[in-house]
Amino acid sequence: SEKHLKFFDFAKYPKVILVGDIVTKTFIKLNLKYDLAVVDLKTNKRRLFKTLSDLGIQNASKLIVVRNKRGTITKSLTKAIREVFVKNLHGAVIKVIGEEDLAVIPIVIQAPIGSIIFYGQRGQGIVCVDVEEATKEKFLKILDDFKKL
């Protein structure tokens, strides 16, 4: 919840990463800094927002637009995530045409150890994941179960 976010010491994390529109809108509303936000202008599969500015995003340090179908992880999404980390960007936004429902998987795998990821979970609110070696291994196993298209 919003009140819990205020207690995080965000400075101790190498990267603060957001996945989802409501999470991103909440961070911006609370004036909290992030390194990467991945959004698709939808919530619960419904289009709630018309533009990035509806989320409070005014001027991203870097805006990358990618296509990603529901239930898939495209190369363009994975490449965009990698670019943000390799270039050590802050305040970057990946706008997904389609859905960002599985973006957490390539983010965990590519994010620096010690990073923190916040994402929206339907019916649960905001969930956070600490990126540790064990977390990366778990997500690599999940990715191995995916069928390559």
PDB file of C-alpha atoms in Angstrom:
ATOM      1  CA  SER A   1       0.000   0.000   0.000  1.00  0.00           C
ATOM      2  CA  GLU A   2       0.999   3.628  -0.383  1.00  0.00           C
ATOM      3  CA  LYS A   3       1.761   4.118   3.293  1.00  0.00           C
ATOM      4  CA  HIS A   4       4.169   1.160   3.293  1.00  0.00           C
ATOM      5  CA  LEU A   5       6.132   2.540   0.333  1.00  0.00           C
ATOM      6  CA  LYS A   6       7.128   5.564   2.386  1.00  0.00           C
ATOM      7  CA  PHE A   7       9.138   3.306   4.735  1.00  0.00           C
ATOM      8  CA  PHE A   8      11.432   1.873   2.054  1.00  0.00           C
ATOM      9  CA  ASP A   9      15.006   3.127   1.914  1.00  0.00           C
ATOM     10  CA  PHE A  10      15.178   3.197  -1.879  1.00  0.00           C
ATOM     11  CA  ALA A  11      18.740   4.538  -1.890  1.00  0.00           C
ATOM     12  CA  LYS A  12      20.094   1.153  -0.782  1.00  0.00           C
ATOM     13  CA  TYR A  13      18.901  -0.607  -3.947  1.00  0.00           C
ATOM     14  CA  PRO A  14      21.056  -0.451  -7.101  1.00  0.00           C
ATOM     15  CA  LYS A  15      17.868  -0.357  -9.209  1.00  0.00           C
ATOM     16  CA  VAL A  16      14.230   0.348  -8.374  1.00  0.00           C
ATOM     17  CA  ILE A  17      12.011  -1.179 -11.045  1.00  0.00           C
ATOM     18  CA  LEU A  18       8.268  -0.844 -11.561  1.00  0.00           C
ATOM     19  CA  VAL A  19       6.020  -3.070 -13.637  1.00  0.00           C
ATOM     20  CA  GLY A  20       2.458  -1.951 -14.183  1.00  0.00           C
ATOM     21  CA  ASP A  21       0.479   1.198 -14.586  1.00  0.00           C
ATOM     22  CA  ILE A  22      -1.030   1.546 -11.115  1.00  0.00           C
ATOM     23  CA  VAL A  23       2.322   0.879  -9.411  1.00  0.00           C
ATOM     24  CA  THR A  24       3.980   3.485 -11.627  1.00  0.00           C
ATOM     25  CA  LYS A  25       1.201   6.027 -11.081  1.00  0.00           C
ATOM     26  CA  THR A  26       1.462   5.454  -7.307  1.00  0.00           C
ATOM     27  CA  PHE A  27       5.247   5.970  -7.261  1.00  0.00           C
ATOM     28  CA  ILE A  28       4.948   9.182  -9.256  1.00  0.00           C
ATOM     29  CA  LYS A  29       2.093  10.455  -7.068  1.00  0.00           C
ATOM     30  CA  LEU A  30       4.266   9.863  -3.976  1.00  0.00           C
ATOM     31  CA  ASN A  31       7.243  11.496  -5.721  1.00  0.00           C
ATOM     32  CA  LEU A  32       9.349   8.311  -5.380  1.00  0.00           C
ATOM     33  CA  LYS A  33      12.275   7.790  -7.753  1.00  0.00           C
ATOM     34  CA  TYR A  34      12.617   4.754  -9.992  1.00  0.00           C
ATOM     35  CA  ASP A  35      15.102   3.555 -12.584  1.00  0.00           C
ATOM     36  CA  LEU A  36      12.715   1.697 -14.887  1.00  0.00           C
ATOM     37  CA  ALA A  37       8.947   1.624 -15.294  1.00  0.00           C
ATOM     38  CA  VAL A  38       7.296  -0.853 -17.666  1.00  0.00           C
ATOM     39  CA  VAL A  39       3.731   0.085 -18.562  1.00  0.00           C
ATOM     40  CA  ASP A  40       1.067  -0.827 -21.121  1.00  0.00           C
ATOM     41  CA  LEU A  41      -1.664   1.737 -20.283  1.00  0.00           C
ATOM     42  CA  LYS A  42      -3.914  -1.107 -19.065  1.00  0.00           C
ATOM     43  CA  THR A  43      -5.030  -2.423 -15.717  1.00  0.00           C
ATOM     44  CA  ASN A  44      -6.620  -5.857 -15.345  1.00  0.00           C
ATOM     45  CA  LYS A  45      -6.511  -6.215 -19.138  1.00  0.00           C
ATOM     46  CA  ARG A  46      -8.631  -3.057 -19.575  1.00  0.00           C
ATOM     47  CA  ARG A  47      -7.350   0.185 -21.059  1.00  0.00           C
ATOM     48  CA  LEU A  48      -7.561   2.739 -18.251  1.00  0.00           C
ATOM     49  CA  PHE A  49      -5.093   5.324 -19.522  1.00  0.00           C
ATOM     50  CA  LYS A  50      -4.757   7.060 -22.884  1.00  0.00           C
ATOM     51  CA  THR A  51      -1.255   8.477 -22.523  1.00  0.00           C
ATOM     52  CA  LEU A  52       1.851   8.237 -20.372  1.00  0.00           C
ATOM     53  CA  SER A  53       0.988  11.623 -18.886  1.00  0.00           C
ATOM     54  CA  ASP A  54      -2.222  10.039 -17.510  1.00  0.00           C
ATOM     55  CA  LEU A  55       0.153   8.021 -15.315  1.00  0.00           C
ATOM     56  CA  GLY A  56       2.050  11.145 -14.315  1.00  0.00           C
ATOM     57  CA  ILE A  57       4.968  10.426 -16.644  1.00  0.00           C
ATOM     58  CA  GLN A  58       5.950  13.804 -18.074  1.00  0.00           C
ATOM     59  CA  ASN A  59       9.480  13.431 -19.372  1.00  0.00           C
ATOM     60  CA  ALA A  60      11.109  10.030 -19.160  1.00  0.00           C
ATOM     61  CA  SER A  61      14.909  10.072 -19.356  1.00  0.00           C
ATOM     62  CA  LYS A  62      14.523   7.436 -22.075  1.00  0.00           C
ATOM     63  CA  LEU A  63      11.328   6.142 -23.671  1.00  0.00           C
ATOM     64  CA  ILE A  64      11.448   2.805 -25.432  1.00  0.00           C
ATOM     65  CA  VAL A  65       8.340   1.476 -27.189  1.00  0.00           C
ATOM     66  CA  VAL A  66       8.102  -2.280 -27.789  1.00  0.00           C
ATOM     67  CA  ARG A  67       5.483  -4.753 -28.949  1.00  0.00           C
ATOM     68  CA  ASN A  68       4.692  -7.693 -26.698  1.00  0.00           C
ATOM     69  CA  LYS A  69       1.647  -9.951 -26.969  1.00  0.00           C
ATOM     70  CA  ARG A  70      -0.166 -11.199 -23.893  1.00  0.00           C
ATOM     71  CA  GLY A  71       1.463 -14.284 -22.387  1.00  0.00           C
ATOM     72  CA  THR A  72       4.733 -13.795 -24.277  1.00  0.00           C
ATOM     73  CA  ILE A  73       8.187 -12.355 -23.709  1.00  0.00           C
ATOM     74  CA  THR A  74       9.478 -10.865 -26.954  1.00  0.00           C
ATOM     75  CA  LYS A  75      13.085 -10.249 -27.893  1.00  0.00           C
ATOM     76  CA  SER A  76      12.325  -6.536 -28.222  1.00  0.00           C
ATOM     77  CA  LEU A  77      11.081  -6.393 -24.605  1.00  0.00           C
ATOM     78  CA  THR A  78      14.117  -8.295 -23.330  1.00  0.00           C
ATOM     79  CA  LYS A  79      16.474  -6.103 -25.376  1.00  0.00           C
ATOM     80  CA  ALA A  80      14.838  -2.891 -24.080  1.00  0.00           C
ATOM     81  CA  ILE A  81      15.202  -4.068 -20.474  1.00  0.00           C
ATOM     82  CA  ARG A  82      18.863  -4.939 -21.079  1.00  0.00           C
ATOM     83  CA  GLU A  83      19.492  -1.497 -22.617  1.00  0.00           C
ATOM     84  CA  VAL A  84      18.197   0.266 -19.492  1.00  0.00           C
ATOM     85  CA  PHE A  85      20.536  -1.744 -17.243  1.00  0.00           C
ATOM     86  CA  VAL A  86      23.591  -1.645 -19.543  1.00  0.00           C
ATOM     87  CA  LYS A  87      23.307   2.131 -19.986  1.00  0.00           C
ATOM     88  CA  ASN A  88      22.560   2.539 -16.238  1.00  0.00           C
ATOM     89  CA  LEU A  89      19.514   4.702 -16.983  1.00  0.00           C
ATOM     90  CA  HIS A  90      17.344   6.311 -14.305  1.00  0.00           C
ATOM     91  CA  GLY A  91      13.715   7.290 -14.860  1.00  0.00           C
ATOM     92  CA  ALA A  92      13.458   5.221 -18.055  1.00  0.00           C
ATOM     93  CA  VAL A  93      10.103   3.996 -19.347  1.00  0.00           C
ATOM     94  CA  ILE A  94       9.321   1.003 -21.527  1.00  0.00           C
ATOM     95  CA  LYS A  95       5.878   1.444 -23.071  1.00  0.00           C
ATOM     96  CA  VAL A  96       4.519  -1.888 -24.202  1.00  0.00           C
ATOM     97  CA  ILE A  97       2.115  -2.076 -27.122  1.00  0.00           C
ATOM     98  CA  GLY A  98       0.237  -5.197 -26.080  1.00  0.00           C
ATOM     99  CA  GLU A  99       0.827  -6.418 -22.535  1.00  0.00           C
ATOM    100  CA  GLU A 100       3.575  -6.291 -19.935  1.00  0.00           C
ATOM    101  CA  ASP A 101       2.081  -9.197 -17.972  1.00  0.00           C
ATOM    102  CA  LEU A 102       5.281 -11.296 -17.978  1.00  0.00           C
ATOM    103  CA  ALA A 103       7.883  -8.496 -17.980  1.00  0.00           C
ATOM    104  CA  VAL A 104       8.887  -9.323 -14.392  1.00  0.00           C
ATOM    105  CA  ILE A 105      10.588 -12.524 -15.614  1.00  0.00           C
ATOM    106  CA  PRO A 106      13.225 -10.955 -17.917  1.00  0.00           C
ATOM    107  CA  ILE A 107      13.604  -8.058 -15.483  1.00  0.00           C
ATOM    108  CA  VAL A 108      14.536 -10.343 -12.571  1.00  0.00           C
ATOM    109  CA  ILE A 109      16.956 -12.265 -14.779  1.00  0.00           C
ATOM    110  CA  GLN A 110      18.710  -9.106 -16.045  1.00  0.00           C
ATOM    111  CA  ALA A 111      18.499  -6.719 -13.074  1.00  0.00           C
ATOM    112  CA  PRO A 112      21.584  -6.163 -10.902  1.00  0.00           C
ATOM    113  CA  ILE A 113      21.723  -8.222  -7.701  1.00  0.00           C
ATOM    114  CA  GLY A 114      20.238  -6.237  -4.818  1.00  0.00           C
ATOM    115  CA  SER A 115      17.660  -4.457  -6.988  1.00  0.00           C
ATOM    116  CA  ILE A 116      13.995  -4.304  -6.015  1.00  0.00           C
ATOM    117  CA  ILE A 117      11.011  -4.784  -8.305  1.00  0.00           C
ATOM    118  CA  PHE A 118       7.483  -3.601  -7.571  1.00  0.00           C
ATOM    119  CA  TYR A 119       4.536  -4.876  -9.576  1.00  0.00           C
ATOM    120  CA  GLY A 120       0.783  -5.003  -9.297  1.00  0.00           C
ATOM    121  CA  GLN A 121      -0.889  -8.295  -8.489  1.00  0.00           C
ATOM    122  CA  ARG A 122      -4.604  -8.442  -9.175  1.00  0.00           C
ATOM    123  CA  GLY A 123      -6.498  -8.602  -5.905  1.00  0.00           C
ATOM    124  CA  GLN A 124      -3.263  -8.359  -3.882  1.00  0.00           C
ATOM    125  CA  GLY A 125      -2.030  -4.817  -4.453  1.00  0.00           C
ATOM    126  CA  ILE A 126       1.663  -4.042  -4.798  1.00  0.00           C
ATOM    127  CA  VAL A 127       4.102  -6.948  -4.580  1.00  0.00           C
ATOM    128  CA  CYS A 128       7.863  -6.493  -4.250  1.00  0.00           C
ATOM    129  CA  VAL A 129      10.658  -8.859  -5.231  1.00  0.00           C
ATOM    130  CA  ASP A 130      14.255  -8.557  -4.046  1.00  0.00           C
ATOM    131  CA  VAL A 131      16.641  -9.578  -6.817  1.00  0.00           C
ATOM    132  CA  GLU A 132      19.065 -12.114  -5.356  1.00  0.00           C
ATOM    133  CA  GLU A 133      20.990 -14.956  -6.980  1.00  0.00           C
ATOM    134  CA  ALA A 134      18.388 -17.496  -5.803  1.00  0.00           C
ATOM    135  CA  THR A 135      15.585 -15.347  -7.260  1.00  0.00           C
ATOM    136  CA  LYS A 136      17.374 -15.199 -10.610  1.00  0.00           C
ATOM    137  CA  GLU A 137      17.804 -19.002 -10.628  1.00  0.00           C
ATOM    138  CA  LYS A 138      14.114 -19.506  -9.829  1.00  0.00           C
ATOM    139  CA  PHE A 139      13.062 -17.171 -12.647  1.00  0.00           C
ATOM    140  CA  LEU A 140      15.492 -18.817 -15.107  1.00  0.00           C
ATOM    141  CA  LYS A 141      13.781 -22.148 -14.347  1.00  0.00           C
ATOM    142  CA  ILE A 142      10.394 -20.533 -15.006  1.00  0.00           C
ATOM    143  CA  LEU A 143      11.701 -19.173 -18.305  1.00  0.00           C
ATOM    144  CA  ASP A 144      13.017 -22.627 -19.273  1.00  0.00           C
ATOM    145  CA  ASP A 145       9.454 -23.926 -19.035  1.00  0.00           C
ATOM    146  CA  PHE A 146       8.289 -21.487 -21.715  1.00  0.00           C
ATOM    147  CA  LYS A 147       7.793 -22.683 -25.257  1.00  0.00           C
ATOM    148  CA  LYS A 148       9.937 -20.898 -27.814  1.00  0.00           C
ATOM    149  CA  LEU A 149       7.865 -19.456 -30.663  1.00  0.00           C
TER     150      LEU A 149
END
